[in-house]
Coordinates of C-alpha atoms in Angstrom, one line a residue:
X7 CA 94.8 164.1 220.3
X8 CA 94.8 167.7 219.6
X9 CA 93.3 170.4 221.6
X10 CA 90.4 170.7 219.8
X11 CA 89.4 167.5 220.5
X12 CA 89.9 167.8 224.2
X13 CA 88.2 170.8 224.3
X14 CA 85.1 169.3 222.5
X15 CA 85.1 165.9 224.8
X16 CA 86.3 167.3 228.2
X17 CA 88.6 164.6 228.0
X18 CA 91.0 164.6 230.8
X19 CA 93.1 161.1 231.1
X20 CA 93.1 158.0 229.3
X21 CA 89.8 156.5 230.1
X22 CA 86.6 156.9 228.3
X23 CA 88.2 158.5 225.8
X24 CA 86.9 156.4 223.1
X25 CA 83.4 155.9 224.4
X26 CA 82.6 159.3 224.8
X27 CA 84.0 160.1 221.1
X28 CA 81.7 157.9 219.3
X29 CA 79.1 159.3 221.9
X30 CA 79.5 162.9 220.9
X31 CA 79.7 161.5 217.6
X32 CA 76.6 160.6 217.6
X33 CA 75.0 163.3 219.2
X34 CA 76.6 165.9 216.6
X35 CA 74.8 163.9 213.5
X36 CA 71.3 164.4 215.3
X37 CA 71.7 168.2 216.2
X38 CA 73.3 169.2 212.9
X39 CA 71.7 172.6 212.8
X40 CA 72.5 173.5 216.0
X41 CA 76.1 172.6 215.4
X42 CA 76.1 174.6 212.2
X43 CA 75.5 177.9 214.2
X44 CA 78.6 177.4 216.2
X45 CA 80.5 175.9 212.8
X46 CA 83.8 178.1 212.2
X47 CA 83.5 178.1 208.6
X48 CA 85.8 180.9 207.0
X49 CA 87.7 181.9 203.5
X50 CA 91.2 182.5 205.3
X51 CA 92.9 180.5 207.8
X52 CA 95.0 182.8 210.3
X53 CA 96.7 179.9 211.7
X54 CA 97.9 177.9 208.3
X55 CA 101.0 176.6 209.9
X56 CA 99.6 173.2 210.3
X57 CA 96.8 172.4 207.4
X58 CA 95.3 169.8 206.5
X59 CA 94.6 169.7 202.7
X60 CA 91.1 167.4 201.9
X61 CA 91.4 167.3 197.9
X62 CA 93.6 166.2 195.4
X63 CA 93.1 169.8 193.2
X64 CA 93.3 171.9 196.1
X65 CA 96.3 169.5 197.7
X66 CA 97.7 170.4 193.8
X67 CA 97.3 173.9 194.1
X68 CA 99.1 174.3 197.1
X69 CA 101.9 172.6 196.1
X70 CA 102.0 174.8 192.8
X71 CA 101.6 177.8 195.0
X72 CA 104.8 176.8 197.4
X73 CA 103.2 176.7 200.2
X74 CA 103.4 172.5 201.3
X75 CA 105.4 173.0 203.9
X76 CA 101.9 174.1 205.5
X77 CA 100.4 170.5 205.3
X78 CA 100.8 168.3 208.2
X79 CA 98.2 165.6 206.8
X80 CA 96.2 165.5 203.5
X81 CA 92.8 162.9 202.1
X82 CA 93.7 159.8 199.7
X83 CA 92.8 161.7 196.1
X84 CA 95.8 164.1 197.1
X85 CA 97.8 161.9 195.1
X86 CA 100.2 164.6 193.2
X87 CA 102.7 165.9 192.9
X88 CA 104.3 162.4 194.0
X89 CA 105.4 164.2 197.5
X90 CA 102.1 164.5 198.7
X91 CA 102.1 161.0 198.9
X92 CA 104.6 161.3 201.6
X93 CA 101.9 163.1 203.8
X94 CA 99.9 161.5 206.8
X95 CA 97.0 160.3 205.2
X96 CA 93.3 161.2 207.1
X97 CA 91.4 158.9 204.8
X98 CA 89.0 159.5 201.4
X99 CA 87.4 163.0 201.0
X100 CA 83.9 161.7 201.3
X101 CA 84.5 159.4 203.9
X102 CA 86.4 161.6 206.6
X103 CA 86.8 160.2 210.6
X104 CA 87.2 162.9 212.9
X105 CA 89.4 161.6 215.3
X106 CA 91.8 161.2 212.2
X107 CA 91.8 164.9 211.1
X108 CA 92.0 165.7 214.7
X109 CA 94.7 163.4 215.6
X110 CA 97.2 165.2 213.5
X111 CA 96.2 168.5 215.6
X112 CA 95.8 170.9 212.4
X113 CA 95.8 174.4 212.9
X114 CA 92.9 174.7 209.8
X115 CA 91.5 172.6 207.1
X116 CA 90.9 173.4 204.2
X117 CA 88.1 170.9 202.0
X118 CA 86.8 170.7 198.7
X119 CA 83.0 171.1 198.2
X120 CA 81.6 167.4 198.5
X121 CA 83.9 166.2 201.0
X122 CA 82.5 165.1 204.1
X123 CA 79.9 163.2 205.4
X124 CA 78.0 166.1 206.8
X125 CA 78.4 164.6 210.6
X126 CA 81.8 164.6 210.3
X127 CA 82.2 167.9 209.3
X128 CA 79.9 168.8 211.9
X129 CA 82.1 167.0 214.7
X130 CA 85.2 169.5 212.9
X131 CA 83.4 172.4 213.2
X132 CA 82.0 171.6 217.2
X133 CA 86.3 171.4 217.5
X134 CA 86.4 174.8 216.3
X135 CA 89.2 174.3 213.6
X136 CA 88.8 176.6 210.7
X137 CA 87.5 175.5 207.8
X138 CA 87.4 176.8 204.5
X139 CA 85.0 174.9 202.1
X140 CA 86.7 175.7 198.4
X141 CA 83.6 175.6 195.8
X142 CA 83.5 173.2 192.8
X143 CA 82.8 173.7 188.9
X144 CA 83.7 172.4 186.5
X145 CA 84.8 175.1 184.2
X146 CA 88.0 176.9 183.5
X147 CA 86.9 179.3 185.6
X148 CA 86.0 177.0 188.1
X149 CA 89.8 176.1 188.1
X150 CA 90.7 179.6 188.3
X151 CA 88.3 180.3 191.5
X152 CA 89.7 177.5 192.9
X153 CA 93.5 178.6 193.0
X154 CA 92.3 182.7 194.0
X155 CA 90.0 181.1 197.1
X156 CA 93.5 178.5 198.0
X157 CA 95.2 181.7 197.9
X158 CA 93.2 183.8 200.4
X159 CA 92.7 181.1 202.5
X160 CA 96.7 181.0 203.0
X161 CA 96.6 184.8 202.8
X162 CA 99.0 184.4 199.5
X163 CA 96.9 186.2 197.4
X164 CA 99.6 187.6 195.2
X165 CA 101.3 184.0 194.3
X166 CA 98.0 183.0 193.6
X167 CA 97.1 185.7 191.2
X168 CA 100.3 184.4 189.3
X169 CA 99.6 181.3 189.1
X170 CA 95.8 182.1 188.1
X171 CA 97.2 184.0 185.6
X172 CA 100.2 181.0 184.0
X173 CA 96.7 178.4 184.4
X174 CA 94.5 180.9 182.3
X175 CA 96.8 181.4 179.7
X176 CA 96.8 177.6 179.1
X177 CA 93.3 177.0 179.2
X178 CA 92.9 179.7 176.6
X179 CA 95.4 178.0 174.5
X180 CA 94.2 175.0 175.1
X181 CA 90.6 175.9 174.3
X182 CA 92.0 178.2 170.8
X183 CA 93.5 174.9 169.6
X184 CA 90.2 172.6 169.9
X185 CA 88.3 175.5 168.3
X186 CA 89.9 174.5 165.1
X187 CA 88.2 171.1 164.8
X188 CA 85.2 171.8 162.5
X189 CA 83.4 168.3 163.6
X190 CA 82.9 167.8 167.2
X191 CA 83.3 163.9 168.0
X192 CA 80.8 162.1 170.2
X193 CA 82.4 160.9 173.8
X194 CA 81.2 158.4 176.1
X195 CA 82.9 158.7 179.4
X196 CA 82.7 155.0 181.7
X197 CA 83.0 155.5 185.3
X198 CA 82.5 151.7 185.7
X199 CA 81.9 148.5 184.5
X200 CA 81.1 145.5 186.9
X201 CA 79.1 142.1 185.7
X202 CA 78.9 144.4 182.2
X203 CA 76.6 146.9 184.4
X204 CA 78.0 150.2 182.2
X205 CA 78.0 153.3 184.6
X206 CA 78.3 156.4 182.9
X207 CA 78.7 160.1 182.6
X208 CA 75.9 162.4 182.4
X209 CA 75.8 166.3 182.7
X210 CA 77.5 168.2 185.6
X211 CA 80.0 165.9 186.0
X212 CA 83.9 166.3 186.2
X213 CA 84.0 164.0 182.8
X214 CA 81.3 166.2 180.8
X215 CA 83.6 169.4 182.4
X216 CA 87.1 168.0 180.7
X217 CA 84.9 166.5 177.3
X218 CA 84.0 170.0 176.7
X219 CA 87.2 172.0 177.6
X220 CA 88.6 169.7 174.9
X221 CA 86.2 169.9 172.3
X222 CA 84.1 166.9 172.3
X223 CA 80.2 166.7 172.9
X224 CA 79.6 164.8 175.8
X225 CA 77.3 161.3 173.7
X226 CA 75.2 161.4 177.1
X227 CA 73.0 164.6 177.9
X228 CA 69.7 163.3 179.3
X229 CA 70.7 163.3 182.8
X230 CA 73.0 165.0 185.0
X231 CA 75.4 162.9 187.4
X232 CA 76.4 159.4 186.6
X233 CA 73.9 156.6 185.8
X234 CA 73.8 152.8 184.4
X235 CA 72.9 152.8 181.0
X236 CA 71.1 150.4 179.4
X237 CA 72.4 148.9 175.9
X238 CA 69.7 150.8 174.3
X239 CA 71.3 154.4 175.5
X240 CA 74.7 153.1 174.3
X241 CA 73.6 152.6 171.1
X242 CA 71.6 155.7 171.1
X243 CA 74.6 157.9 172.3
X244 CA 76.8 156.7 169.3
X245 CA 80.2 157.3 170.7
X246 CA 82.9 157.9 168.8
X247 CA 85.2 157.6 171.3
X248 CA 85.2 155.6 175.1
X249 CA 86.6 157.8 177.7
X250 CA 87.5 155.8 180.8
X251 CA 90.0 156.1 184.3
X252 CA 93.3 154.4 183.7
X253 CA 92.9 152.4 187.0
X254 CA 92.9 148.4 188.6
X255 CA 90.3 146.9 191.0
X256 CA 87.0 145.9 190.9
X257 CA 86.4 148.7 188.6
X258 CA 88.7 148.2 185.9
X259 CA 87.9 146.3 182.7
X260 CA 90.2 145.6 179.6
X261 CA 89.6 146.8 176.1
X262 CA 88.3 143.3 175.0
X263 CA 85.5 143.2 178.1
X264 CA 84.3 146.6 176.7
X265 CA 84.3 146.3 173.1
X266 CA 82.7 142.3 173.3
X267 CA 79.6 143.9 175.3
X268 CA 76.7 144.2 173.1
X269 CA 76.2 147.7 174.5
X270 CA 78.7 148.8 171.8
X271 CA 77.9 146.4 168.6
X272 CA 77.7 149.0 166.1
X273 CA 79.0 152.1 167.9
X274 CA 81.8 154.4 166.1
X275 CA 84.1 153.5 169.2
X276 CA 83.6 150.2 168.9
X277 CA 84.0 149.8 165.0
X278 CA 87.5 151.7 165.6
X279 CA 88.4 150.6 168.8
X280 CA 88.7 153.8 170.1
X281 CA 89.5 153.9 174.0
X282 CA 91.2 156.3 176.0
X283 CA 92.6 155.9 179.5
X284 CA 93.7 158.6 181.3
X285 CA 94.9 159.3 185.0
X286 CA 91.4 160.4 187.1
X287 CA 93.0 163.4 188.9
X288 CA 95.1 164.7 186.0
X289 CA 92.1 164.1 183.6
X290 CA 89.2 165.1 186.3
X291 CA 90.7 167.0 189.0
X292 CA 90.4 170.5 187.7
X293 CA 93.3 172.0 189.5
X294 CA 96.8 173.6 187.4
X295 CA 97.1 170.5 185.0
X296 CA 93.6 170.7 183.6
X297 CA 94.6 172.5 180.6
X298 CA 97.0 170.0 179.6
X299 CA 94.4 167.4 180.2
X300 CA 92.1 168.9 178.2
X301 CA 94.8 169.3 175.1
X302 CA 95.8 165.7 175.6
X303 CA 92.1 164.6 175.5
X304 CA 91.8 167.1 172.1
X305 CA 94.7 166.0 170.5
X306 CA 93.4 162.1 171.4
X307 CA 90.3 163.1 169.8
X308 CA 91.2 165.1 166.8
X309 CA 95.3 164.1 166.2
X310 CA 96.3 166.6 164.0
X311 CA 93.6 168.7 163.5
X312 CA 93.9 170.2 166.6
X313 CA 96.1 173.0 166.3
X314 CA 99.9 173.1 168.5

């Protein structure tokens, strides 16, 4: 364990050690305000020699920016460029174990917004690692914010403002070329579908972010988040197009299970068949691909209409 960790437990040889984690475990999720007032939350990390990266945009970003030799450890969404893959992993963003960051003794962490659960954070923050907690939208300038606060928190500001600057010219360009659609299409993003349950995207989401980067009106805007929808709502949202993950698992269905559910009897989608699967953090990440994501996406939607 690092030296955070035995500075937080007061752990001095082998025994105990484990019971008197999960002990100060769970005293930290009942006194998470007082451990907030001691919480070393920062936006630069002086001591960046050994990061942890908790977020496949930001894990992205760094990587873009140079600067992975930094990273000792990074979460399971950090899934590009392939090398990251290479890299201790400390578990899923919103499910993070303490003793696993700690155990890789990081120097700083830095975390997208959402990551957590809270008392884990606030075990990381009792440790006194720095933390810097990178905000989320999803927005082009969201993406942009994203790569300027990755930047100061690594104090390479200047490589960052390049790269800011390469990603912004894309999303502009991106964004010229679905301006030249005249009819904006209709798109139903499906985060799931299990026993024909259909859980979809609503407002302030990552899929209702990309949808409009690329042109399309999202077909669901009565609620903000994801939701089921009932067969009803599908009809009523009149998709012309069926935006899903490109994934396997309990959440995956094929093009016959989505199109054969009476949701979609009717729809546009359905009378043309028209499903698109595309990789979750290259179409949903919002990190230094998102403009190509969102010209893919167009160019899906519109062929040639969208401009080149």
């Amino acid at each position: 364990m690092g030296k955070g960790i035995r500075r937080l437990f007061g752990i001095s040889g082998r025994a105990g050690r484990a019971a008197r984690f999960f002990s100060m475990l769970t005293v930290a999720a009942s006194c998470a305000m007082a451990t907030n007032a001691l919480a070393e939350e920062t936006t630069r990390i002086e001591d960046s020699s050994r990061l942890i990266s908790i977020g496949g945009s930001l894990t992205e970003i760094i990587y873009a920016l140079g600067e992975e030799k930094r990273l000792v450890a990074r979460d399971s969404t950090s899934l590009f460029p392939p090398e990251a893959s290479k890299l201790p992993d400390v578990g899923y963003m919103r499910a993070l174990s303490p003793e696993g960051v700690l155990s890789v003794n990081p120097s700083g962490i830095i975390l997208l917004e959402g990551s957590g659960p809270p008392e884990a954070l606030d075990v990381l923050k009792k440790a006194t690692i720095p933390m810097v907690i990178v905000p989320e939208h999803f927005t082009g300038q969201g993406v942009l914010d994203k790569i300027h606060s990755v930047g100061k928190a690594l104090g390479v500001e200047e490589k960052a403002d390049r790269l800011a600057a390469s990603v912004d010219a894309d999303l502009t360009a991106a964004q010229k070329a679905a301006s030249s659609v005249d009819k904006r299409k209709r798109v139903l993003f499906i985060l799931s579908m299990q026993g024909d349950r259909i859980m979809a995207s609503g407002k302030n989401t990552a899929a209702n972010g990309i949808i409009e980067l690329a042109g399309g009106v999202n077909a669901i805007d009565g609620y903000d988040g994801y939701k089921q929808l009932t067969e009803e709502a599908v009809g009523k949202a009149a998709p012309d197009m069926i935006l899903m993950m490109d994934r396997t698992g309990n959440h995956a269905a094929n093009d016959d299970q989505i199109f054969s559910n009476p949701a979609f009897a009717g729809t546009p989608a359905a009378r043309t068949k028209n499903l698109v699967r595309m990789n979750a953090l290259y179409l949903l990440g919002f990190g230094p691909r998102t403009a190509k994501a969102a010209h893919d996406l167009s160019v899906a939607l519109y062929g040639d209409a969208v401009q080149h």
